Amino acid sequence: MMIKYMNLTTLICVLTLTVLFLSPVFTIKKNQLFVLKNDLGRNEGSTPRTFVLPATPAVAREQERKKELLLRKEEIQNCMVKLYDKGFRNLGSFDDFFSFKITQSIIEYQTKENIIVSGEFDKQTKLKLGC
């Protein structure tokens, strides 16, 4: 007799949950979680939703530096090849030009060639490398 009540209670719970999950009220609320609506007071041109605001000015400067490096990708990769040809083999991947290994190799090259050490492919370094 007790088993009949447990089975009946379980059946009622399953049916109730099924009705709730299939009801239009529940599905509308679930789909609304993924809808982005424009706020009337939001200026979409000022800060895009995909941009994460930096915590400090240093983070903002680093974001801008990386964006500038991406624009110069081919130039930097060409200079990396020249640096590699000069014997600086610890550059890592030629696609990952944000790596500290590249900066370290540039500093070593600049020190060896008596160029002002900046850790970047500046004008003097590019001229000396021929890239």
Short mmCIF file of N, CA and C in Angstrom, two decimals:
data_model
loop_
_atom_site.label_atom_id
_atom_site.label_comp_id
_atom_site.label_asym_id
_atom_site.label_seq_id
_atom_site.Cartn_x
_atom_site.Cartn_y
_atom_site.Cartn_z
N MET A 1 0.81 -1.18 0.00
CA MET A 1 0.00 0.00 0.00
C MET A 1 0.87 1.26 0.00
N MET A 2 1.92 1.25 0.80
CA MET A 2 2.83 2.39 0.89
C MET A 2 3.53 2.62 -0.45
N ILE A 3 3.85 1.55 -1.16
CA ILE A 3 4.53 1.65 -2.45
C ILE A 3 3.60 2.31 -3.47
N LYS A 4 2.28 2.00 -3.39
CA LYS A 4 1.32 2.62 -4.31
C LYS A 4 1.31 4.14 -4.13
N TYR A 5 1.35 4.61 -2.88
CA TYR A 5 1.34 6.04 -2.61
C TYR A 5 2.63 6.71 -3.08
N MET A 6 3.73 6.03 -2.90
CA MET A 6 5.02 6.60 -3.37
C MET A 6 5.04 6.68 -4.89
N ASN A 7 4.55 5.64 -5.56
CA ASN A 7 4.49 5.66 -7.02
C ASN A 7 3.54 6.75 -7.52
N LEU A 8 2.41 6.89 -6.85
CA LEU A 8 1.44 7.91 -7.22
C LEU A 8 2.02 9.31 -7.01
N THR A 9 2.70 9.52 -5.91
CA THR A 9 3.33 10.82 -5.61
C THR A 9 4.42 11.13 -6.64
N THR A 10 5.22 10.17 -6.98
CA THR A 10 6.27 10.35 -7.98
C THR A 10 5.67 10.70 -9.34
N LEU A 11 4.60 10.02 -9.71
CA LEU A 11 3.94 10.28 -10.97
C LEU A 11 3.36 11.70 -11.01
N ILE A 12 2.76 12.12 -9.93
CA ILE A 12 2.20 13.48 -9.86
C ILE A 12 3.31 14.52 -9.98
N CYS A 13 4.43 14.31 -9.31
CA CYS A 13 5.58 15.25 -9.38
C CYS A 13 6.13 15.33 -10.80
N VAL A 14 6.30 14.21 -11.45
CA VAL A 14 6.83 14.19 -12.81
C VAL A 14 5.89 14.89 -13.77
N LEU A 15 4.61 14.64 -13.65
CA LEU A 15 3.62 15.30 -14.50
C LEU A 15 3.59 16.81 -14.26
N THR A 16 3.67 17.23 -13.01
CA THR A 16 3.69 18.66 -12.69
C THR A 16 4.91 19.34 -13.29
N LEU A 17 6.06 18.74 -13.14
CA LEU A 17 7.29 19.32 -13.70
C LEU A 17 7.23 19.37 -15.23
N THR A 18 6.68 18.34 -15.84
CA THR A 18 6.56 18.31 -17.30
C THR A 18 5.66 19.44 -17.78
N VAL A 19 4.54 19.63 -17.12
CA VAL A 19 3.61 20.71 -17.49
C VAL A 19 4.29 22.07 -17.31
N LEU A 20 5.03 22.25 -16.23
CA LEU A 20 5.71 23.53 -16.00
C LEU A 20 6.77 23.82 -17.07
N PHE A 21 7.56 22.83 -17.41
CA PHE A 21 8.63 23.04 -18.39
C PHE A 21 8.10 23.25 -19.80
N LEU A 22 6.95 22.72 -20.09
CA LEU A 22 6.37 22.87 -21.43
C LEU A 22 5.44 24.07 -21.54
N SER A 23 5.16 24.73 -20.43
CA SER A 23 4.23 25.86 -20.47
C SER A 23 4.90 27.05 -21.17
N PRO A 24 4.10 27.86 -21.90
CA PRO A 24 4.67 29.02 -22.61
C PRO A 24 5.28 30.06 -21.69
N VAL A 25 4.75 30.19 -20.50
CA VAL A 25 5.30 31.19 -19.55
C VAL A 25 6.75 30.85 -19.22
N PHE A 26 7.02 29.59 -18.95
CA PHE A 26 8.38 29.18 -18.60
C PHE A 26 9.33 29.32 -19.79
N THR A 27 8.91 28.92 -20.99
CA THR A 27 9.79 29.00 -22.16
C THR A 27 10.05 30.43 -22.57
N ILE A 28 9.09 31.33 -22.42
CA ILE A 28 9.31 32.75 -22.75
C ILE A 28 10.37 33.33 -21.83
N LYS A 29 10.26 33.09 -20.54
CA LYS A 29 11.24 33.62 -19.60
C LYS A 29 12.63 33.04 -19.87
N LYS A 30 12.71 31.76 -20.22
CA LYS A 30 14.00 31.14 -20.49
C LYS A 30 14.66 31.77 -21.72
N ASN A 31 13.88 32.02 -22.77
CA ASN A 31 14.44 32.62 -23.98
C ASN A 31 14.81 34.08 -23.79
N GLN A 32 14.18 34.77 -22.88
CA GLN A 32 14.48 36.17 -22.66
C GLN A 32 15.86 36.37 -22.03
N LEU A 33 16.41 35.34 -21.45
CA LEU A 33 17.74 35.47 -20.87
C LEU A 33 18.80 35.74 -21.93
N PHE A 34 18.54 35.34 -23.18
CA PHE A 34 19.54 35.45 -24.23
C PHE A 34 19.26 36.59 -25.20
N VAL A 35 18.28 37.40 -24.91
CA VAL A 35 17.92 38.51 -25.80
C VAL A 35 18.56 39.78 -25.27
N LEU A 36 19.34 40.46 -26.13
CA LEU A 36 19.92 41.75 -25.76
C LEU A 36 19.07 42.84 -26.38
N LYS A 37 18.53 43.68 -25.56
CA LYS A 37 17.74 44.80 -26.06
C LYS A 37 18.54 46.07 -25.86
N ASN A 38 18.33 47.03 -26.74
CA ASN A 38 18.99 48.32 -26.60
C ASN A 38 18.34 49.11 -25.48
N ASP A 39 19.15 49.60 -24.58
CA ASP A 39 18.65 50.55 -23.60
C ASP A 39 18.49 51.88 -24.31
N LEU A 40 17.40 52.55 -24.06
CA LEU A 40 17.20 53.84 -24.70
C LEU A 40 18.25 54.85 -24.22
N GLY A 41 18.72 54.71 -22.99
CA GLY A 41 19.69 55.64 -22.46
C GLY A 41 21.14 55.24 -22.70
N ARG A 42 21.38 54.13 -23.38
CA ARG A 42 22.74 53.64 -23.58
C ARG A 42 23.29 54.14 -24.90
N ASN A 43 24.50 54.69 -24.85
CA ASN A 43 25.19 55.12 -26.06
C ASN A 43 26.05 53.95 -26.54
N GLU A 44 25.59 53.21 -27.53
CA GLU A 44 26.30 52.03 -28.02
C GLU A 44 27.65 52.39 -28.63
N GLY A 45 27.83 53.62 -29.08
CA GLY A 45 29.09 54.02 -29.68
C GLY A 45 30.18 54.31 -28.67
N SER A 46 29.82 54.56 -27.42
CA SER A 46 30.83 54.93 -26.44
C SER A 46 31.61 53.73 -25.92
N THR A 47 30.92 52.73 -25.45
CA THR A 47 31.57 51.52 -24.95
C THR A 47 30.80 50.32 -25.46
N PRO A 48 31.35 49.62 -26.46
CA PRO A 48 30.65 48.44 -26.97
C PRO A 48 30.47 47.40 -25.87
N ARG A 49 29.43 46.62 -26.00
CA ARG A 49 29.14 45.61 -24.98
C ARG A 49 30.23 44.55 -24.90
N THR A 50 30.98 44.35 -25.97
CA THR A 50 32.01 43.32 -25.97
C THR A 50 33.30 43.80 -25.32
N PHE A 51 33.43 45.07 -25.04
CA PHE A 51 34.65 45.63 -24.48
C PHE A 51 34.60 45.54 -22.97
N VAL A 52 35.63 45.00 -22.37
CA VAL A 52 35.72 44.92 -20.93
C VAL A 52 36.51 46.13 -20.46
N LEU A 53 35.91 46.91 -19.59
CA LEU A 53 36.59 48.10 -19.11
C LEU A 53 37.80 47.69 -18.26
N PRO A 54 38.92 48.35 -18.46
CA PRO A 54 40.13 47.99 -17.71
C PRO A 54 40.01 48.41 -16.25
N ALA A 55 40.70 47.67 -15.41
CA ALA A 55 40.69 47.96 -13.98
C ALA A 55 41.62 49.12 -13.65
N THR A 56 42.69 49.29 -14.43
CA THR A 56 43.67 50.34 -14.16
C THR A 56 44.12 50.96 -15.47
N PRO A 57 44.75 52.13 -15.41
CA PRO A 57 45.30 52.72 -16.63
C PRO A 57 46.36 51.84 -17.29
N ALA A 58 47.09 51.07 -16.50
CA ALA A 58 48.11 50.19 -17.07
C ALA A 58 47.47 49.11 -17.95
N VAL A 59 46.32 48.60 -17.53
CA VAL A 59 45.62 47.60 -18.32
C VAL A 59 45.13 48.23 -19.62
N ALA A 60 44.62 49.45 -19.54
CA ALA A 60 44.16 50.15 -20.74
C ALA A 60 45.31 50.37 -21.72
N ARG A 61 46.47 50.77 -21.22
CA ARG A 61 47.64 50.97 -22.09
C ARG A 61 48.06 49.67 -22.75
N GLU A 62 48.03 48.57 -21.99
CA GLU A 62 48.40 47.27 -22.54
C GLU A 62 47.41 46.83 -23.61
N GLN A 63 46.12 47.07 -23.40
CA GLN A 63 45.12 46.74 -24.42
C GLN A 63 45.37 47.53 -25.70
N GLU A 64 45.69 48.80 -25.57
CA GLU A 64 45.97 49.63 -26.74
C GLU A 64 47.25 49.18 -27.44
N ARG A 65 48.26 48.78 -26.66
CA ARG A 65 49.52 48.31 -27.24
C ARG A 65 49.29 47.03 -28.04
N LYS A 66 48.50 46.12 -27.49
CA LYS A 66 48.23 44.86 -28.20
C LYS A 66 47.42 45.11 -29.46
N LYS A 67 46.49 46.05 -29.41
CA LYS A 67 45.70 46.38 -30.60
C LYS A 67 46.62 46.95 -31.68
N GLU A 68 47.58 47.78 -31.30
CA GLU A 68 48.52 48.37 -32.25
C GLU A 68 49.44 47.30 -32.83
N LEU A 69 49.85 46.34 -32.01
CA LEU A 69 50.70 45.25 -32.48
C LEU A 69 49.96 44.38 -33.49
N LEU A 70 48.68 44.16 -33.27
CA LEU A 70 47.90 43.35 -34.21
C LEU A 70 47.83 44.01 -35.59
N LEU A 71 47.81 45.34 -35.60
CA LEU A 71 47.78 46.06 -36.88
C LEU A 71 49.11 45.92 -37.62
N ARG A 72 50.20 45.71 -36.88
CA ARG A 72 51.53 45.59 -37.47
C ARG A 72 52.01 44.14 -37.51
N LYS A 73 51.09 43.20 -37.55
CA LYS A 73 51.42 41.77 -37.44
C LYS A 73 52.45 41.33 -38.47
N GLU A 74 52.25 41.64 -39.74
CA GLU A 74 53.17 41.18 -40.79
C GLU A 74 54.56 41.79 -40.61
N GLU A 75 54.60 43.06 -40.28
CA GLU A 75 55.89 43.73 -40.06
C GLU A 75 56.64 43.09 -38.90
N ILE A 76 55.94 42.81 -37.82
CA ILE A 76 56.57 42.21 -36.64
C ILE A 76 57.06 40.80 -36.95
N GLN A 77 56.24 40.02 -37.65
CA GLN A 77 56.66 38.66 -38.00
C GLN A 77 57.87 38.69 -38.92
N ASN A 78 57.95 39.64 -39.83
CA ASN A 78 59.11 39.78 -40.70
C ASN A 78 60.36 40.08 -39.87
N CYS A 79 60.23 40.98 -38.90
CA CYS A 79 61.36 41.30 -38.02
C CYS A 79 61.75 40.12 -37.14
N MET A 80 60.76 39.32 -36.74
CA MET A 80 61.05 38.13 -35.94
C MET A 80 61.87 37.13 -36.74
N VAL A 81 61.56 36.99 -38.02
CA VAL A 81 62.32 36.08 -38.89
C VAL A 81 63.76 36.58 -39.00
N LYS A 82 63.94 37.88 -39.18
CA LYS A 82 65.29 38.45 -39.27
C LYS A 82 66.06 38.22 -37.97
N LEU A 83 65.37 38.40 -36.85
CA LEU A 83 66.00 38.18 -35.54
C LEU A 83 66.38 36.71 -35.37
N TYR A 84 65.51 35.83 -35.83
CA TYR A 84 65.78 34.39 -35.78
C TYR A 84 67.00 34.06 -36.63
N ASP A 85 67.08 34.67 -37.82
CA ASP A 85 68.22 34.43 -38.72
C ASP A 85 69.54 34.92 -38.11
N LYS A 86 69.45 35.91 -37.22
CA LYS A 86 70.66 36.44 -36.57
C LYS A 86 71.10 35.57 -35.40
N GLY A 87 70.37 34.46 -35.14
CA GLY A 87 70.81 33.54 -34.10
C GLY A 87 69.99 33.58 -32.83
N PHE A 88 68.96 34.40 -32.77
CA PHE A 88 68.11 34.46 -31.59
C PHE A 88 66.96 33.48 -31.77
N ARG A 89 67.21 32.25 -31.32
CA ARG A 89 66.29 31.14 -31.61
C ARG A 89 65.20 30.96 -30.55
N ASN A 90 65.27 31.68 -29.44
CA ASN A 90 64.31 31.50 -28.35
C ASN A 90 63.13 32.47 -28.47
N LEU A 91 62.54 32.54 -29.67
CA LEU A 91 61.43 33.48 -29.90
C LEU A 91 60.07 32.87 -29.61
N GLY A 92 59.99 31.57 -29.56
CA GLY A 92 58.69 30.93 -29.40
C GLY A 92 57.98 30.88 -30.74
N SER A 93 56.67 30.92 -30.71
CA SER A 93 55.87 30.85 -31.93
C SER A 93 55.86 32.19 -32.65
N PHE A 94 55.92 32.14 -33.98
CA PHE A 94 55.89 33.37 -34.77
C PHE A 94 54.49 33.98 -34.81
N ASP A 95 53.49 33.22 -34.37
CA ASP A 95 52.13 33.75 -34.31
C ASP A 95 51.83 34.42 -32.98
N ASP A 96 52.60 34.10 -31.95
CA ASP A 96 52.37 34.67 -30.62
C ASP A 96 53.38 35.79 -30.37
N PHE A 97 53.10 36.96 -30.93
CA PHE A 97 54.07 38.03 -30.77
C PHE A 97 53.80 38.89 -29.55
N PHE A 98 52.99 38.40 -28.60
CA PHE A 98 52.83 39.06 -27.31
C PHE A 98 53.70 38.38 -26.25
N SER A 99 54.45 37.38 -26.66
CA SER A 99 55.23 36.57 -25.73
C SER A 99 56.41 37.37 -25.15
N PHE A 100 56.73 37.09 -23.90
CA PHE A 100 57.87 37.73 -23.26
C PHE A 100 59.19 37.26 -23.88
N LYS A 101 59.17 36.07 -24.51
CA LYS A 101 60.39 35.56 -25.14
C LYS A 101 60.85 36.48 -26.26
N ILE A 102 59.91 37.04 -26.99
CA ILE A 102 60.25 37.97 -28.07
C ILE A 102 60.89 39.23 -27.49
N THR A 103 60.25 39.76 -26.46
CA THR A 103 60.80 40.97 -25.82
C THR A 103 62.19 40.69 -25.28
N GLN A 104 62.37 39.54 -24.67
CA GLN A 104 63.68 39.17 -24.13
C GLN A 104 64.72 39.08 -25.26
N SER A 105 64.36 38.47 -26.37
CA SER A 105 65.30 38.36 -27.49
C SER A 105 65.62 39.72 -28.10
N ILE A 106 64.62 40.59 -28.18
CA ILE A 106 64.86 41.95 -28.70
C ILE A 106 65.82 42.70 -27.79
N ILE A 107 65.63 42.59 -26.49
CA ILE A 107 66.52 43.26 -25.53
C ILE A 107 67.94 42.73 -25.68
N GLU A 108 68.09 41.41 -25.81
CA GLU A 108 69.43 40.82 -25.98
C GLU A 108 70.07 41.33 -27.27
N TYR A 109 69.29 41.39 -28.35
CA TYR A 109 69.81 41.88 -29.63
C TYR A 109 70.21 43.35 -29.52
N GLN A 110 69.36 44.16 -28.91
CA GLN A 110 69.65 45.59 -28.76
C GLN A 110 70.90 45.81 -27.92
N THR A 111 71.06 45.02 -26.88
CA THR A 111 72.25 45.12 -26.03
C THR A 111 73.49 44.72 -26.81
N LYS A 112 73.40 43.63 -27.56
CA LYS A 112 74.53 43.13 -28.34
C LYS A 112 74.95 44.14 -29.42
N GLU A 113 73.99 44.82 -30.04
CA GLU A 113 74.27 45.76 -31.13
C GLU A 113 74.46 47.19 -30.65
N ASN A 114 74.48 47.40 -29.34
CA ASN A 114 74.63 48.75 -28.75
C ASN A 114 73.56 49.72 -29.24
N ILE A 115 72.34 49.25 -29.27
CA ILE A 115 71.19 50.08 -29.61
C ILE A 115 70.48 50.43 -28.30
N ILE A 116 69.81 51.58 -28.27
CA ILE A 116 69.05 51.94 -27.07
C ILE A 116 68.02 50.84 -26.81
N VAL A 117 68.03 50.30 -25.60
CA VAL A 117 67.18 49.16 -25.26
C VAL A 117 65.75 49.63 -25.00
N SER A 118 64.83 49.15 -25.84
CA SER A 118 63.41 49.47 -25.65
C SER A 118 62.58 48.20 -25.51
N GLY A 119 63.11 47.06 -25.96
CA GLY A 119 62.36 45.82 -25.91
C GLY A 119 61.30 45.71 -26.99
N GLU A 120 61.34 46.62 -27.97
CA GLU A 120 60.38 46.62 -29.06
C GLU A 120 61.11 46.79 -30.38
N PHE A 121 60.40 46.49 -31.46
CA PHE A 121 60.97 46.70 -32.78
C PHE A 121 60.80 48.17 -33.15
N ASP A 122 61.66 49.01 -32.57
CA ASP A 122 61.60 50.45 -32.88
C ASP A 122 62.38 50.74 -34.16
N LYS A 123 62.48 52.00 -34.53
CA LYS A 123 63.11 52.37 -35.80
C LYS A 123 64.56 51.91 -35.89
N GLN A 124 65.33 52.15 -34.83
CA GLN A 124 66.74 51.75 -34.84
C GLN A 124 66.90 50.24 -34.99
N THR A 125 66.11 49.51 -34.24
CA THR A 125 66.20 48.04 -34.26
C THR A 125 65.80 47.51 -35.62
N LYS A 126 64.73 48.04 -36.19
CA LYS A 126 64.29 47.59 -37.53
C LYS A 126 65.33 47.92 -38.58
N LEU A 127 65.94 49.10 -38.46
CA LEU A 127 66.97 49.49 -39.42
C LEU A 127 68.17 48.56 -39.33
N LYS A 128 68.59 48.23 -38.12
CA LYS A 128 69.75 47.35 -37.92
C LYS A 128 69.44 45.93 -38.38
N LEU A 129 68.19 45.47 -38.16
CA LEU A 129 67.80 44.12 -38.59
C LEU A 129 67.56 44.06 -40.09
N GLY A 130 67.20 45.18 -40.68
CA GLY A 130 66.88 45.20 -42.09
C GLY A 130 65.47 44.72 -42.39
N CYS A 131 64.56 45.08 -41.53
CA CYS A 131 63.16 44.69 -41.77
C CYS A 131 62.25 45.91 -41.77
#
